Short mmCIF file of C-alpha atoms and ligand atoms in Angstrom, two decimals:
data_model
loop_
_atom_site.label_atom_id
_atom_site.label_comp_id
_atom_site.label_asym_id
_atom_site.label_seq_id
_atom_site.Cartn_x
_atom_site.Cartn_y
_atom_site.Cartn_z
CA UNK O 1 174.63 -8.14 168.91
CA UNK O 2 171.26 -6.89 170.13
CA UNK O 3 167.88 -8.59 170.06
CA UNK O 4 164.36 -7.34 169.42
CA UNK O 5 161.79 -6.92 172.17
CA UNK O 6 158.52 -8.73 171.44
CA UNK O 7 155.91 -9.84 173.97
CA UNK O 8 158.28 -9.24 176.88
CA UNK O 9 161.00 -11.43 175.38
CA UNK O 10 164.30 -10.67 173.66
CA UNK O 11 164.54 -12.53 170.38
CA UNK O 12 166.53 -12.62 167.16
CA UNK O 13 165.10 -12.91 163.66
CA UNK O 14 163.82 -16.41 162.89
CA UNK O 15 166.23 -16.69 159.97
CA UNK O 16 169.00 -15.23 162.16
CA UNK O 17 169.70 -12.42 159.70
CA UNK O 18 171.06 -9.16 161.10
CA UNK O 19 171.80 -5.61 159.94
CA UNK O 20 174.77 -3.49 160.97
CA UNK O 21 174.47 -0.30 162.99
CA UNK O 22 176.94 2.27 161.66
CA UNK O 23 178.28 5.41 163.30
CA UNK O 24 177.81 8.35 160.89
CA UNK O 25 180.86 10.04 162.45
CA UNK O 26 183.32 7.44 161.13
CA UNK O 27 181.35 5.10 158.88
CA UNK O 28 182.21 2.07 161.05
CA UNK O 29 179.71 -0.61 162.08
CA UNK O 30 179.77 -0.92 165.88
CA UNK O 31 176.70 -3.08 166.59
CA UNK O 32 174.25 -5.41 164.88
CA UNK O 33 170.49 -5.81 165.30
CA UNK O 34 168.12 -8.50 164.01
CA UNK O 35 166.67 -8.07 160.54
CA UNK O 36 163.08 -8.75 161.51
CA UNK O 37 160.45 -9.26 158.82
CA UNK O 38 156.86 -10.36 158.34
CA UNK O 39 157.20 -13.24 160.82
CA UNK O 40 158.46 -11.02 163.65
CA UNK O 41 155.81 -8.40 162.88
CA UNK O 42 153.18 -11.14 163.20
CA UNK O 43 154.59 -12.07 166.60
CA UNK O 44 154.64 -8.46 167.77
CA UNK O 45 151.08 -7.71 166.65
CA UNK O 46 149.86 -10.91 168.34
CA UNK O 47 151.73 -9.98 171.53
CA UNK O 48 150.17 -6.50 171.50
CA UNK O 49 146.70 -7.96 171.00
CA UNK O 50 147.27 -10.39 173.86
CA UNK O 51 148.35 -7.52 176.11
CA UNK O 52 145.11 -5.66 175.34
CA UNK O 53 143.09 -8.79 176.09
CA UNK O 54 145.18 -9.40 179.20
CA UNK O 55 146.65 -7.36 182.07
CA UNK O 56 147.42 -4.19 180.08
CA UNK O 57 143.80 -3.93 178.95
CA UNK O 58 142.63 -3.95 182.57
CA UNK O 59 145.02 -1.35 183.97
CA UNK O 60 143.24 1.82 185.11
CA UNK O 61 144.08 5.13 183.49
CA UNK O 62 145.72 6.33 186.71
CA UNK O 63 147.94 3.26 186.92
CA UNK O 64 148.84 3.53 183.22
CA UNK O 65 149.88 7.09 183.87
CA UNK O 66 152.03 6.07 186.82
CA UNK O 67 153.86 3.46 184.73
CA UNK O 68 154.56 6.09 182.06
CA UNK O 69 155.85 8.56 184.63
CA UNK O 70 158.15 5.85 185.98
CA UNK O 71 159.46 5.19 182.44
CA UNK O 72 160.22 8.92 182.11
CA UNK O 73 162.07 8.84 185.43
CA UNK O 74 164.05 5.78 184.35
CA UNK O 75 165.02 7.58 181.13
CA UNK O 76 166.29 10.55 183.13
CA UNK O 77 168.14 8.30 185.58
CA UNK O 78 169.95 6.79 182.57
CA UNK O 79 170.31 10.06 180.66
CA UNK O 80 174.04 9.86 180.27
CA UNK O 81 174.08 6.34 178.88
CA UNK O 82 171.12 6.98 176.56
CA UNK O 83 172.62 10.24 175.29
CA UNK O 84 175.91 8.48 174.43
CA UNK O 85 174.03 5.71 172.66
CA UNK O 86 171.93 8.18 170.69
CA UNK O 87 174.96 10.30 169.78
CA UNK O 88 176.85 7.24 168.55
CA UNK O 89 173.86 6.00 166.57
CA UNK O 90 173.05 9.36 164.91
CA UNK O 91 176.40 11.22 164.94
CA UNK O 92 174.79 14.27 166.55
CA UNK O 93 176.66 16.40 169.12
CA UNK O 94 176.46 15.15 172.72
CA UNK O 95 174.60 18.26 173.88
CA UNK O 96 171.91 17.70 171.23
CA UNK O 97 171.63 14.01 172.08
CA UNK O 98 171.33 14.85 175.77
CA UNK O 99 168.54 17.28 175.00
CA UNK O 100 166.78 14.62 172.91
CA UNK O 101 166.85 12.21 175.86
CA UNK O 102 165.39 14.86 178.16
CA UNK O 103 162.61 15.45 175.65
CA UNK O 104 161.99 11.69 175.47
CA UNK O 105 161.59 11.64 179.26
CA UNK O 106 159.34 14.69 179.08
CA UNK O 107 156.97 12.92 176.64
CA UNK O 108 156.49 10.09 179.12
CA UNK O 109 156.00 12.57 181.96
CA UNK O 110 153.56 14.74 179.97
CA UNK O 111 151.42 11.87 178.71
CA UNK O 112 151.76 9.90 181.92
CA UNK O 113 150.31 12.76 183.94
CA UNK O 114 147.59 13.30 181.31
CA UNK O 115 146.46 9.67 181.10
CA UNK O 116 143.66 9.98 183.68
CA UNK O 117 142.57 13.48 182.67
CA UNK O 118 140.87 12.49 179.45
CA UNK O 119 137.17 12.76 180.18
CA UNK O 120 134.10 11.89 178.20
CA UNK O 121 130.97 13.96 177.59
CA UNK O 122 127.27 13.73 178.11
CA UNK O 123 124.95 14.67 175.26
CA UNK O 124 121.36 15.98 175.61
CA UNK O 125 119.01 13.64 173.72
CA UNK O 126 115.44 12.37 173.74
CA UNK O 127 113.38 12.27 176.94
CA UNK O 128 114.14 9.22 179.06
CA UNK O 129 117.59 8.76 177.54
CA UNK O 130 121.03 9.31 179.00
CA UNK O 131 123.78 9.60 176.40
CA UNK O 132 127.46 9.57 177.17
CA UNK O 133 130.52 9.66 174.95
CA UNK O 134 133.45 7.66 176.27
CA UNK O 135 137.01 7.56 174.96
CA UNK O 136 138.54 4.19 174.27
CA UNK O 137 141.89 3.01 172.97
CA UNK O 138 142.17 2.25 169.26
CA UNK O 139 143.78 -1.13 169.94
CA UNK O 140 147.09 -2.20 168.43
CA UNK O 141 148.96 0.85 167.22
CA UNK O 142 151.85 0.68 164.74
CA UNK O 143 154.62 3.27 164.79
CA UNK O 144 157.21 3.67 162.03
CA UNK O 145 159.80 6.32 162.82
CA UNK O 146 162.83 7.87 161.06
CA UNK O 147 166.48 8.25 162.02
CA UNK O 148 166.79 11.96 162.62
CA UNK O 149 165.47 12.09 166.22
CA UNK O 150 165.01 8.42 167.14
CA UNK O 151 164.50 8.93 170.88
CA UNK O 152 162.27 11.98 170.56
CA UNK O 153 160.15 10.33 167.87
CA UNK O 154 159.64 7.28 170.06
CA UNK O 155 158.41 9.46 172.92
CA UNK O 156 156.26 11.57 170.63
CA UNK O 157 154.31 8.68 169.16
CA UNK O 158 154.51 5.81 171.67
CA UNK O 159 153.94 7.69 174.95
CA UNK O 160 150.48 9.07 173.99
CA UNK O 161 149.53 5.67 172.52
CA UNK O 162 150.29 3.93 175.80
CA UNK O 163 148.67 6.72 177.82
CA UNK O 164 145.39 6.02 176.04
CA UNK O 165 145.67 2.29 176.72
CA UNK O 166 146.76 1.10 173.29
CA UNK O 167 149.41 -1.59 172.81
CA UNK O 168 152.21 -0.41 170.53
CA UNK O 169 154.48 -2.00 167.94
CA UNK O 170 157.43 0.21 167.00
CA UNK O 171 159.62 -0.18 163.91
CA UNK O 172 162.61 2.13 164.41
CA UNK O 173 164.65 3.24 161.40
CA UNK O 174 167.26 0.68 160.34
CA UNK O 175 169.99 3.28 160.85
CA UNK O 176 169.08 4.06 164.46
CA UNK O 177 167.47 1.19 166.42
CA UNK O 178 169.46 1.36 169.65
CA UNK O 179 167.69 3.89 171.87
CA UNK O 180 164.34 2.17 171.22
CA UNK O 181 165.71 -1.17 172.42
CA UNK O 182 167.13 0.40 175.56
CA UNK O 183 163.86 2.23 176.28
CA UNK O 184 161.98 -1.08 175.92
CA UNK O 185 164.23 -2.52 178.59
CA UNK O 186 163.70 0.45 180.90
CA UNK O 187 159.94 0.35 180.33
CA UNK O 188 159.76 -3.31 181.30
CA UNK O 189 161.75 -2.60 184.47
CA UNK O 190 159.37 0.29 185.23
CA UNK O 191 156.46 -2.15 185.25
CA UNK O 192 155.00 -1.93 181.74
CA UNK O 193 153.25 -5.28 181.17
CA UNK O 194 154.63 -7.56 178.45
CA UNK O 195 153.26 -6.97 174.98
CA UNK O 196 152.20 -3.37 175.68
CA UNK O 197 155.30 -2.10 173.86
CA UNK O 198 157.13 -4.13 171.24
CA UNK O 199 160.13 -3.19 169.12
CA UNK O 200 160.73 -4.91 165.78
CA UNK O 201 164.05 -3.98 164.18
CA UNK O 202 164.55 -4.44 160.45
CA UNK O 203 164.47 -2.82 157.05
CA UNK O 204 161.70 -0.49 155.95
CA UNK O 205 160.68 -2.47 152.90
CA UNK O 206 160.52 -5.67 154.97
CA UNK O 207 159.54 -5.09 158.61
CA UNK O 208 158.10 -1.59 157.97
CA UNK O 209 155.99 -2.66 155.00
CA UNK O 210 154.77 -5.79 156.84
CA UNK O 211 153.74 -3.70 159.84
CA UNK O 212 151.91 -1.02 157.83
CA UNK O 213 149.97 -3.68 155.92
CA UNK O 214 149.24 -5.97 158.87
CA UNK O 215 145.51 -6.75 159.18
CA UNK O 216 145.87 -6.93 162.98
CA UNK O 217 146.73 -3.26 163.52
CA UNK O 218 144.17 -0.53 164.24
CA UNK O 219 146.24 2.58 163.57
CA UNK O 220 149.54 3.55 162.01
CA UNK O 221 151.71 6.54 162.71
CA UNK O 222 154.46 7.24 160.18
CA UNK O 223 157.19 9.87 160.16
CA UNK O 224 159.56 9.99 157.22
CA UNK O 225 159.65 10.64 153.51
CA UNK O 226 156.69 11.49 151.27
CA UNK O 227 157.40 8.47 149.06
CA UNK O 228 157.18 5.96 151.89
CA UNK O 229 154.36 7.91 153.54
CA UNK O 230 152.27 7.32 150.42
CA UNK O 231 152.99 3.57 150.57
CA UNK O 232 152.07 3.44 154.25
CA UNK O 233 148.82 5.31 153.61
CA UNK O 234 147.93 2.94 150.76
CA UNK O 235 148.60 -0.07 152.99
CA UNK O 236 146.50 1.43 155.79
CA UNK O 237 143.68 2.17 153.34
CA UNK O 238 143.48 -1.48 152.32
CA UNK O 239 142.69 -2.38 155.94
CA UNK O 240 140.57 0.76 156.54
CA UNK O 241 143.00 1.80 159.24
CA UNK O 242 143.51 5.40 160.29
CA UNK O 243 146.97 6.88 159.82
CA UNK O 244 148.85 9.94 160.98
CA UNK O 245 151.58 11.06 158.59
CA UNK O 246 154.41 13.44 159.41
CA UNK O 247 156.29 14.02 156.18
CA UNK O 248 158.70 16.64 154.97
CA UNK O 249 158.84 20.41 155.15
CA UNK O 250 160.32 23.49 153.52
CA UNK O 251 159.63 25.91 156.32
CA UNK O 252 160.02 29.66 155.70
CA UNK O 253 161.50 32.30 157.97
CA UNK O 254 159.56 35.41 156.87
CA UNK O 255 161.56 38.48 157.88
CA UNK O 256 160.06 41.99 157.56
CA UNK O 257 162.01 45.24 157.58
CA UNK O 258 161.16 46.01 161.23
CA UNK O 259 162.64 42.74 162.52
CA UNK O 260 164.61 42.65 165.78
CA UNK O 261 167.85 41.69 164.01
CA UNK O 262 169.85 40.79 167.11
CA UNK O 263 167.19 38.36 168.23
CA UNK O 264 166.41 36.85 164.84
CA UNK O 265 169.87 36.13 163.40
CA UNK O 266 171.07 33.39 165.80
CA UNK O 267 167.66 31.72 165.78
CA UNK O 268 167.51 31.71 161.95
CA UNK O 269 170.95 30.10 161.74
CA UNK O 270 170.22 27.53 164.42
CA UNK O 271 166.90 26.57 162.80
CA UNK O 272 168.70 25.22 159.73
CA UNK O 273 171.97 24.00 161.25
CA UNK O 274 170.35 22.07 164.10
CA UNK O 275 170.80 18.32 163.57
CA UNK O 276 172.76 19.07 160.36
CA UNK O 277 169.52 20.26 158.75
CA UNK O 278 167.96 16.81 159.11
CA UNK O 279 164.89 18.16 160.84
CA UNK O 280 161.49 18.07 159.13
CA UNK O 281 160.83 21.47 160.69
CA UNK O 282 164.19 22.99 159.64
CA UNK O 283 163.84 26.66 158.70
CA UNK O 284 165.27 26.04 155.23
CA UNK O 285 163.98 29.15 153.42
CA UNK O 286 165.02 32.63 154.48
CA UNK O 287 162.54 35.13 153.01
CA UNK O 288 163.59 38.74 153.63
CA UNK O 289 161.88 42.01 152.68
CA UNK O 290 163.82 43.60 149.85
CA UNK O 291 164.54 46.88 151.69
CA UNK O 292 166.66 45.08 154.31
CA UNK O 293 167.52 41.96 152.36
CA UNK O 294 171.23 42.57 151.78
CA UNK O 295 171.95 43.94 155.25
CA UNK O 296 170.04 41.18 157.05
CA UNK O 297 171.46 38.36 154.94
CA UNK O 298 174.96 39.77 155.55
CA UNK O 299 174.37 39.41 159.30
CA UNK O 300 173.10 35.85 158.85
CA UNK O 301 176.17 35.10 156.67
CA UNK O 302 178.48 36.35 159.41
CA UNK O 303 176.92 33.93 161.92
CA UNK O 304 176.66 31.13 159.37
CA UNK O 305 180.39 31.28 158.62
CA UNK O 306 181.07 30.50 162.29
CA UNK O 307 179.14 27.20 162.18
CA UNK O 308 181.37 24.23 162.98
CA UNK O 309 180.68 20.57 162.18
CA UNK O 310 182.26 17.74 164.15
CA UNK O 311 181.97 14.43 165.98
CA UNK O 312 179.60 13.92 168.92
CA UNK O 313 182.52 14.33 171.35
CA UNK O 314 183.62 17.63 169.79
CA UNK O 315 180.12 18.88 170.62
CA UNK O 316 180.05 21.64 167.98
CA UNK O 317 177.06 23.14 166.16
CA UNK O 318 176.16 19.95 164.30
CA UNK O 319 177.42 16.54 163.30
CA UNK O 320 177.61 14.55 160.07
CA UNK O 321 174.53 13.56 158.08
CA UNK O 322 173.04 10.13 158.66
CA UNK O 323 174.32 7.88 155.90
CA UNK O 324 176.03 7.88 152.49
CA UNK O 325 172.69 8.23 150.67
CA UNK O 326 171.88 11.36 152.65
CA UNK O 327 175.38 12.72 152.06
CA UNK O 328 174.99 12.21 148.30
CA UNK O 329 171.53 13.76 148.36
CA UNK O 330 172.72 16.95 150.09
CA UNK O 331 175.79 17.17 147.86
CA UNK O 332 173.58 16.79 144.79
CA UNK O 333 171.50 19.81 145.84
CA UNK O 334 174.61 21.88 146.63
CA UNK O 335 176.31 20.97 143.34
CA UNK O 336 173.10 21.56 141.41
CA UNK O 337 172.66 25.03 142.91
CA UNK O 338 176.27 25.95 142.13
CA UNK O 339 175.95 24.62 138.57
CA UNK O 340 172.82 26.77 138.15
CA UNK O 341 174.93 29.81 139.07
CA UNK O 342 173.29 30.49 142.44
CA UNK O 343 175.86 32.36 144.56
CA UNK O 344 177.22 30.87 147.80
CA UNK O 345 177.00 33.61 150.43
CA UNK O 346 178.62 31.77 153.34
CA UNK O 347 179.75 28.33 154.41
CA UNK O 348 180.39 26.72 157.78
CA UNK O 349 183.44 24.56 158.31
CA UNK O 350 184.09 20.91 159.06
CA UNK O 351 186.40 20.77 162.08
CA UNK O 352 189.97 19.59 161.70
CA UNK O 353 190.59 16.03 162.81
CA UNK O 354 187.17 14.49 162.07
CA UNK O 355 187.42 10.84 160.93
CA UNK O 356 187.63 10.76 157.12
CA UNK O 357 185.03 7.96 156.90
CA UNK O 358 182.27 10.14 158.44
CA UNK O 359 179.40 11.50 156.35
CA UNK O 360 180.41 15.15 156.43
CA UNK O 361 178.76 17.97 154.50
CA UNK O 362 179.60 21.67 154.63
CA UNK O 363 176.74 23.93 155.77
CA UNK O 364 175.98 26.36 152.95
CA UNK O 365 173.97 29.57 152.64
CA UNK O 366 172.87 30.34 149.08
CA UNK O 367 171.37 33.57 147.75
CA UNK O 368 169.69 35.21 146.08
CA UNK O 369 167.94 31.97 145.14
CA UNK O 370 165.46 32.07 142.23
CA UNK O 371 161.96 31.14 143.37
CA UNK O 372 161.78 28.16 141.03
CA UNK O 373 165.18 26.67 141.98
CA UNK O 374 165.24 23.15 143.44
CA UNK O 375 166.75 24.40 146.72
CA UNK O 376 163.92 26.94 146.99
CA UNK O 377 161.17 24.34 146.65
CA UNK O 378 162.40 20.86 147.59
CA UNK O 379 163.36 19.48 150.97
CA UNK O 380 167.15 19.03 151.07
CA UNK O 381 167.23 17.56 154.59
CA UNK O 382 170.69 18.97 155.11
CA UNK O 383 172.34 22.20 156.35
CA UNK O 384 171.48 24.24 153.26
CA UNK O 385 169.71 27.60 153.60
CA UNK O 386 168.13 29.39 150.63
CA UNK O 387 167.80 33.21 150.92
CA UNK O 388 165.22 35.04 148.81
CA UNK O 389 163.68 38.49 148.84
CA UNK O 390 160.06 39.67 148.77
CA UNK O 391 158.44 43.05 148.18
CA UNK O 392 155.56 43.39 150.62
CA UNK O 393 153.15 41.44 152.81
CA UNK O 394 151.16 39.95 149.93
CA UNK O 395 154.32 38.87 148.15
CA UNK O 396 155.70 37.35 151.37
CA UNK O 397 152.56 35.23 151.81
CA UNK O 398 152.64 34.12 148.17
CA UNK O 399 156.27 33.11 148.47
CA UNK O 400 155.84 31.42 151.86
CA UNK O 401 152.93 29.33 150.52
CA UNK O 402 154.70 28.61 147.24
CA UNK O 403 155.89 25.06 147.95
CA UNK O 404 154.11 21.72 148.25
CA UNK O 405 154.85 21.65 151.98
CA UNK O 406 153.16 23.27 154.96
CA UNK O 407 154.71 22.19 158.25
CA UNK O 408 156.12 25.23 160.08
CA UNK O 409 156.66 28.92 159.43
CA UNK O 410 158.08 31.85 161.35
CA UNK O 411 157.13 35.51 161.03
CA UNK O 412 159.54 38.19 162.19
CA UNK O 413 158.21 41.74 162.56
CA UNK O 414 157.68 44.38 165.22
CA UNK O 415 154.19 45.09 163.88
CA UNK O 416 151.66 42.97 165.78
CA UNK O 417 148.88 43.44 163.23
CA UNK O 418 151.11 42.19 160.45
CA UNK O 419 152.36 39.38 162.65
CA UNK O 420 148.88 37.98 163.05
CA UNK O 421 147.71 38.68 159.49
CA UNK O 422 150.66 36.79 158.04
CA UNK O 423 150.44 33.97 160.59
CA UNK O 424 146.80 33.48 159.61
CA UNK O 425 147.52 33.49 155.87
CA UNK O 426 150.42 31.05 155.97
CA UNK O 427 149.48 27.42 155.45
CA UNK O 428 151.35 25.49 158.15
CA UNK O 429 150.64 23.35 161.19
CA UNK O 430 152.60 25.67 163.47
CA UNK O 431 153.54 29.34 163.07
CA UNK O 432 156.11 30.92 165.36
CA UNK O 433 156.00 34.67 165.82
CA UNK O 434 159.35 36.34 166.57
CA UNK O 435 160.67 32.96 167.70
CA UNK O 436 161.22 29.48 166.29
CA UNK O 437 160.88 26.03 167.74
CA UNK O 438 162.16 23.45 165.29
CA UNK O 439 161.14 20.17 166.83
CA UNK O 440 160.49 21.67 170.24
CA UNK O 441 157.45 21.81 172.47
CA UNK O 442 156.02 18.55 173.77
CA UNK O 443 152.92 20.52 174.78
CA UNK O 444 152.33 22.04 171.34
CA UNK O 445 150.11 20.25 168.81
CA UNK O 446 152.18 19.60 165.73
CA UNK O 447 151.64 18.30 162.21
CA UNK O 448 151.38 19.20 158.59
CA UNK O 449 149.13 20.74 156.02
CA UNK O 450 149.43 20.11 152.26
CA UNK O 451 152.12 17.50 151.44
CA UNK O 452 153.62 17.69 154.91
CA UNK O 453 151.07 15.15 156.06
CA UNK O 454 147.98 15.01 158.21
CA UNK O 455 146.92 14.28 161.75
CA UNK O 456 148.33 15.84 164.89
CA UNK O 457 150.95 14.72 167.36
CA UNK O 458 152.18 16.33 170.59
CA UNK O 459 150.08 18.16 173.13
CA UNK O 460 146.72 16.89 174.29
CA UNK O 461 145.47 16.59 170.71
CA UNK O 462 147.64 13.49 170.28
CA UNK O 463 145.43 11.75 172.83
CA UNK O 464 142.44 12.33 170.57
CA UNK O 465 144.30 10.96 167.56
CA UNK O 466 145.27 7.87 169.52
CA UNK O 467 141.82 7.04 170.80
CA UNK O 468 138.32 6.61 169.50
CA UNK O 469 134.89 7.34 170.97
CA UNK O 470 131.97 5.17 171.83
CA UNK O 471 128.51 6.68 172.18
CA UNK O 472 126.50 5.02 174.95
CA UNK O 473 122.73 5.50 174.71
CA UNK O 474 120.84 4.41 177.80
CA UNK O 475 117.04 4.45 177.94
CA UNK O 476 116.02 4.70 181.57
CA UNK O 477 112.37 5.61 181.03
P1 NAD C 1 162.05 6.83 154.97
O1 NAD C 1 160.69 7.32 154.69
O2 NAD C 1 162.73 5.99 153.96
O3 NAD C 1 162.09 5.99 156.33
C1 NAD C 1 161.32 6.32 157.47
C2 NAD C 1 160.90 5.04 158.15
O4 NAD C 1 160.09 4.28 157.26
C3 NAD C 1 162.05 4.11 158.54
O5 NAD C 1 161.75 3.46 159.75
C4 NAD C 1 162.06 3.10 157.42
O6 NAD C 1 162.61 1.86 157.81
C5 NAD C 1 160.59 2.96 157.12
N1 NAD C 1 160.28 2.48 155.78
C6 NAD C 1 161.04 2.57 154.65
N2 NAD C 1 160.41 1.97 153.62
C7 NAD C 1 159.24 1.51 154.09
C8 NAD C 1 158.13 0.84 153.49
N3 NAD C 1 158.12 0.50 152.20
N4 NAD C 1 157.06 0.55 154.26
C9 NAD C 1 157.04 0.90 155.57
N5 NAD C 1 158.06 1.51 156.19
C10 NAD C 1 159.15 1.83 155.46
O7 NAD C 1 162.86 8.08 155.30
P2 NAD C 1 164.43 8.19 155.46
O8 NAD C 1 165.15 7.59 154.28
O9 NAD C 1 164.76 7.62 156.76
O10 NAD C 1 164.57 9.74 155.40
C11 NAD C 1 164.60 10.39 154.16
C12 NAD C 1 163.60 11.51 154.07
O11 NAD C 1 162.53 11.39 155.02
C13 NAD C 1 164.19 12.84 154.37
O12 NAD C 1 164.85 13.36 153.29
C14 NAD C 1 162.97 13.64 154.78
O13 NAD C 1 162.33 14.19 153.68
C15 NAD C 1 162.04 12.66 155.38
N6 NAD C 1 161.99 12.75 156.85
C16 NAD C 1 160.99 13.47 157.42
C17 NAD C 1 160.91 13.54 158.79
C18 NAD C 1 159.83 14.26 159.49
O14 NAD C 1 159.83 14.33 160.71
N7 NAD C 1 158.85 14.80 158.82
C19 NAD C 1 161.84 12.89 159.57
C20 NAD C 1 162.84 12.15 158.96
C21 NAD C 1 162.88 12.06 157.59
#
């Protein structure tokens, strides 16, 4: 039984309620965490405010940065333990979990070393005046994160918040609270003052909703579904609080007839299979120019058929999906596509000997998929790839932009003019050209257009999102 971390103390829920933590690889509960609610959120927001008014608010940018760097080092020193914890919590292969922990450490390193490099500006103004623009923390920042990359998401949103001098309250997903609790422990040992980082475990509709609506917060960052993102934005609006939303995606791989096939095929397959397709930036649509469509898709099918699904210890291409609801959701899309007569081109395989209670789904490549099919337009959040063909550049752009989402896109062509024309025309927060980086790149500003959300995370832009400015006007005569 774990406890929550609030104001430098480990506590249970006031009413002593708990929620189970289940391994997706066998469906068994192996841990319990407190079911925090409005009361615990109140405590955490008060603790964060006290930290800002106390020692944390007085720490210099350089010292803040040093603490963050030390947290990153502590994460790396405990990489093995954290990776096992994350793999157990999420069901993902050990190699993927290990990579996630390294990325978590990298966020703390990146933002720790950036903390004292955020400068202000001076602004020419009237005679006798000196005007400067200084950056300040927002205050108490709230962070609600999903279950697909719990450790990475923590680093992505909390590290820049702390770097800018905010005090953070994190509500991890109910399915995956464990890495956050361990990081809180490591952060305290690394010297982070109490109250600067608080973790409230609990259900979304209880702890999450209470946090998003709390009048004591100054900012909310949310990553998850569009439905909940809308609720969070409405709650933030009532308090006139800024929010950053990272929602879903339906990212296209746009493949022209002069593609480097050998390079593209493994990357295209990995971009959808990674994390069992539960990646907001999964490359879930394969758009191929008609002249090479059949030949290219045949090559993708060959690689796709080799995909193997297994437990974290088996360390194969991907693991199970997160929970029974997610398993039903993916199965519903697969069954729906089959019922609509959309051909299955290739399937991966679930490894022999996986525990029967795990949430297994078979990776599936469908095609040709009609442009108006559900799997062509909606986010499945599972290892399901929809292949479609296009005629020419204009048609490719129309098709690529033909969903509600706009998170990532990739363009594959040997023609550099076309590469840049298409990249410019595609509506997405990131466009990869002859490469793909689902989820990768701590340094690279990231975020959505259209229904994929708004605001930017990662890179130095996150420091702007997580701070505000004050204009100082000094008349000196
Ligand atoms: P979700 O939106 O239900 O949950 C995300 C987080 O929000 C969790 O921490 C949850 O506890 C919390 N939450 C739930 N209800 C809340 C409420 N009323 N108020 C405040 N917080 C609340 O998402 P999920 O069920 O975990 O994942 C399902 C879908 O989310 C996926 O199918 C996918 O579309 C999307 N998703 C997107 C990303 C991304 O990075 N863009 C990541 C994960 C999931």
